[in-house]
Amino acid sequence: MRRLLATILTCEAIILALAIPVAISVAHVDARTAGISGGVLAVLALLLAGTLGRSWGVPLATGFQVVVLALGFFVPTMFILGVVFGALWAYAIWLGVKVEGRQKR
């Protein structure tokens, strides 16, 4: 499960970095603000992918998903990304619990 979650966070980091020019051109966010916030979020997603082996990694990364969704209040396009990655995140956790439950039997 943790490998799948790390893959989702890595893909999300790439998409967050690619969302910087979109925030600038479509949502008319200041270039510096978009660059710093998008860059920090992308790096944070990668760092969180590395913490998933710890007991607090998954809950912290789940909170990160909520933050990405909440960014939609500032850049409406982020609602779409937040919903997509949130759904992927929830499905990966559900699938991981289901598979790990079968492996214990």
PDB file of C-alpha atoms in Angstrom:
ATOM      1  CA  MET A   1       0.000   0.000   0.000  1.00  0.00           C
ATOM      2  CA  ARG A   2       2.754   2.461   0.894  1.00  0.00           C
ATOM      3  CA  ARG A   3       4.429   2.077  -2.491  1.00  0.00           C
ATOM      4  CA  LEU A   4       1.163   2.925  -4.246  1.00  0.00           C
ATOM      5  CA  LEU A   5       0.644   5.938  -1.981  1.00  0.00           C
ATOM      6  CA  ALA A   6       4.195   7.112  -2.661  1.00  0.00           C
ATOM      7  CA  THR A   7       3.559   6.820  -6.394  1.00  0.00           C
ATOM      8  CA  ILE A   8       0.425   8.934  -6.059  1.00  0.00           C
ATOM      9  CA  LEU A   9       2.319  11.601  -4.123  1.00  0.00           C
ATOM     10  CA  THR A  10       5.132  11.615  -6.689  1.00  0.00           C
ATOM     11  CA  CYS A  11       2.681  12.074  -9.546  1.00  0.00           C
ATOM     12  CA  GLU A  12       0.921  14.757  -7.541  1.00  0.00           C
ATOM     13  CA  ALA A  13       4.226  16.593  -7.064  1.00  0.00           C
ATOM     14  CA  ILE A  14       4.734  16.652 -10.827  1.00  0.00           C
ATOM     15  CA  ILE A  15       1.210  17.910 -11.437  1.00  0.00           C
ATOM     16  CA  LEU A  16       1.548  20.578  -8.729  1.00  0.00           C
ATOM     17  CA  ALA A  17       4.731  21.836 -10.361  1.00  0.00           C
ATOM     18  CA  LEU A  18       2.999  21.894 -13.745  1.00  0.00           C
ATOM     19  CA  ALA A  19       0.077  23.809 -12.215  1.00  0.00           C
ATOM     20  CA  ILE A  20       2.272  26.831 -11.519  1.00  0.00           C
ATOM     21  CA  PRO A  21       1.998  28.316 -15.042  1.00  0.00           C
ATOM     22  CA  VAL A  22      -1.723  27.511 -15.058  1.00  0.00           C
ATOM     23  CA  ALA A  23      -2.216  29.451 -11.825  1.00  0.00           C
ATOM     24  CA  ILE A  24      -0.328  32.378 -13.328  1.00  0.00           C
ATOM     25  CA  SER A  25      -2.065  32.503 -16.697  1.00  0.00           C
ATOM     26  CA  VAL A  26      -5.575  31.261 -15.939  1.00  0.00           C
ATOM     27  CA  ALA A  27      -6.174  32.312 -12.323  1.00  0.00           C
ATOM     28  CA  HIS A  28      -3.966  35.434 -12.615  1.00  0.00           C
ATOM     29  CA  VAL A  29      -2.006  34.568  -9.483  1.00  0.00           C
ATOM     30  CA  ASP A  30       1.170  36.562  -8.982  1.00  0.00           C
ATOM     31  CA  ALA A  31       4.089  34.680 -10.536  1.00  0.00           C
ATOM     32  CA  ARG A  32       6.197  34.801  -7.388  1.00  0.00           C
ATOM     33  CA  THR A  33       3.329  33.601  -5.193  1.00  0.00           C
ATOM     34  CA  ALA A  34       2.451  30.798  -7.594  1.00  0.00           C
ATOM     35  CA  GLY A  35       6.062  29.722  -7.967  1.00  0.00           C
ATOM     36  CA  ILE A  36       6.797  29.649  -4.264  1.00  0.00           C
ATOM     37  CA  SER A  37       3.548  28.005  -3.182  1.00  0.00           C
ATOM     38  CA  GLY A  38       3.518  25.498  -6.046  1.00  0.00           C
ATOM     39  CA  GLY A  39       7.186  24.684  -5.542  1.00  0.00           C
ATOM     40  CA  VAL A  40       6.775  24.226  -1.806  1.00  0.00           C
ATOM     41  CA  LEU A  41       3.758  21.971  -2.332  1.00  0.00           C
ATOM     42  CA  ALA A  42       5.585  19.874  -4.923  1.00  0.00           C
ATOM     43  CA  VAL A  43       8.627  19.432  -2.674  1.00  0.00           C
ATOM     44  CA  LEU A  44       6.368  18.716   0.307  1.00  0.00           C
ATOM     45  CA  ALA A  45       4.587  15.983  -1.663  1.00  0.00           C
ATOM     46  CA  LEU A  46       7.940  14.360  -2.441  1.00  0.00           C
ATOM     47  CA  LEU A  47       9.067  14.617   1.174  1.00  0.00           C
ATOM     48  CA  LEU A  48       5.790  13.103   2.356  1.00  0.00           C
ATOM     49  CA  ALA A  49       6.280  10.208  -0.052  1.00  0.00           C
ATOM     50  CA  GLY A  50       9.460   9.433   1.841  1.00  0.00           C
ATOM     51  CA  THR A  51       7.728   9.441   5.221  1.00  0.00           C
ATOM     52  CA  LEU A  52       5.073   6.863   4.410  1.00  0.00           C
ATOM     53  CA  GLY A  53       7.069   4.116   6.117  1.00  0.00           C
ATOM     54  CA  ARG A  54       6.618   5.823   9.475  1.00  0.00           C
ATOM     55  CA  SER A  55       3.474   5.435  11.568  1.00  0.00           C
ATOM     56  CA  TRP A  56       2.582   9.110  11.167  1.00  0.00           C
ATOM     57  CA  GLY A  57       3.328   9.297   7.435  1.00  0.00           C
ATOM     58  CA  VAL A  58      -0.029   8.254   6.031  1.00  0.00           C
ATOM     59  CA  PRO A  59      -2.124  10.510   8.313  1.00  0.00           C
ATOM     60  CA  LEU A  60       0.153  13.462   7.579  1.00  0.00           C
ATOM     61  CA  ALA A  61      -0.040  12.833   3.826  1.00  0.00           C
ATOM     62  CA  THR A  62      -3.823  12.522   4.117  1.00  0.00           C
ATOM     63  CA  GLY A  63      -3.850  15.993   5.659  1.00  0.00           C
ATOM     64  CA  PHE A  64      -1.785  17.165   2.714  1.00  0.00           C
ATOM     65  CA  GLN A  65      -4.537  15.923   0.392  1.00  0.00           C
ATOM     66  CA  VAL A  66      -7.028  18.088   2.294  1.00  0.00           C
ATOM     67  CA  VAL A  67      -4.729  21.105   1.908  1.00  0.00           C
ATOM     68  CA  VAL A  68      -4.471  20.545  -1.848  1.00  0.00           C
ATOM     69  CA  LEU A  69      -8.258  20.365  -2.067  1.00  0.00           C
ATOM     70  CA  ALA A  70      -8.611  23.542   0.022  1.00  0.00           C
ATOM     71  CA  LEU A  71      -6.353  25.399  -2.429  1.00  0.00           C
ATOM     72  CA  GLY A  72      -9.333  25.357  -4.755  1.00  0.00           C
ATOM     73  CA  PHE A  73     -10.657  28.355  -2.836  1.00  0.00           C
ATOM     74  CA  PHE A  74      -7.697  30.350  -4.167  1.00  0.00           C
ATOM     75  CA  VAL A  75      -7.246  28.713  -7.578  1.00  0.00           C
ATOM     76  CA  PRO A  76     -10.489  27.007  -8.662  1.00  0.00           C
ATOM     77  CA  THR A  77      -8.634  24.572 -10.934  1.00  0.00           C
ATOM     78  CA  MET A  78      -7.092  23.069  -7.807  1.00  0.00           C
ATOM     79  CA  PHE A  79     -10.524  21.736  -6.840  1.00  0.00           C
ATOM     80  CA  ILE A  80     -10.295  19.391  -9.810  1.00  0.00           C
ATOM     81  CA  LEU A  81      -6.781  18.265  -8.893  1.00  0.00           C
ATOM     82  CA  GLY A  82      -7.745  17.951  -5.244  1.00  0.00           C
ATOM     83  CA  VAL A  83     -10.751  15.781  -6.026  1.00  0.00           C
ATOM     84  CA  VAL A  84      -8.846  13.581  -8.476  1.00  0.00           C
ATOM     85  CA  PHE A  85      -5.862  13.005  -6.202  1.00  0.00           C
ATOM     86  CA  GLY A  86      -8.077  12.744  -3.132  1.00  0.00           C
ATOM     87  CA  ALA A  87     -10.099  10.027  -4.827  1.00  0.00           C
ATOM     88  CA  LEU A  88      -6.921   8.218  -5.884  1.00  0.00           C
ATOM     89  CA  TRP A  89      -5.612   8.522  -2.329  1.00  0.00           C
ATOM     90  CA  ALA A  90      -8.802   7.160  -0.764  1.00  0.00           C
ATOM     91  CA  TYR A  91      -8.972   4.306  -3.279  1.00  0.00           C
ATOM     92  CA  ALA A  92      -5.322   3.378  -2.674  1.00  0.00           C
ATOM     93  CA  ILE A  93      -5.878   3.256   1.081  1.00  0.00           C
ATOM     94  CA  TRP A  94      -9.046   1.191   0.655  1.00  0.00           C
ATOM     95  CA  LEU A  95      -7.309  -1.162  -1.766  1.00  0.00           C
ATOM     96  CA  GLY A  96      -4.266  -1.466   0.493  1.00  0.00           C
ATOM     97  CA  VAL A  97      -6.377  -2.369   3.519  1.00  0.00           C
ATOM     98  CA  LYS A  98      -8.302  -4.897   1.449  1.00  0.00           C
ATOM     99  CA  VAL A  99      -5.158  -6.552   0.038  1.00  0.00           C
ATOM    100  CA  GLU A 100      -3.329  -6.584   3.374  1.00  0.00           C
ATOM    101  CA  GLY A 101      -6.400  -8.168   4.982  1.00  0.00           C
ATOM    102  CA  ARG A 102      -6.375 -10.964   2.410  1.00  0.00           C
ATOM    103  CA  GLN A 103      -2.661 -11.563   2.844  1.00  0.00           C
ATOM    104  CA  LYS A 104      -3.100 -12.148   6.581  1.00  0.00           C
ATOM    105  CA  ARG A 105      -5.619 -14.919   5.978  1.00  0.00           C
TER     106      ARG A 105
END
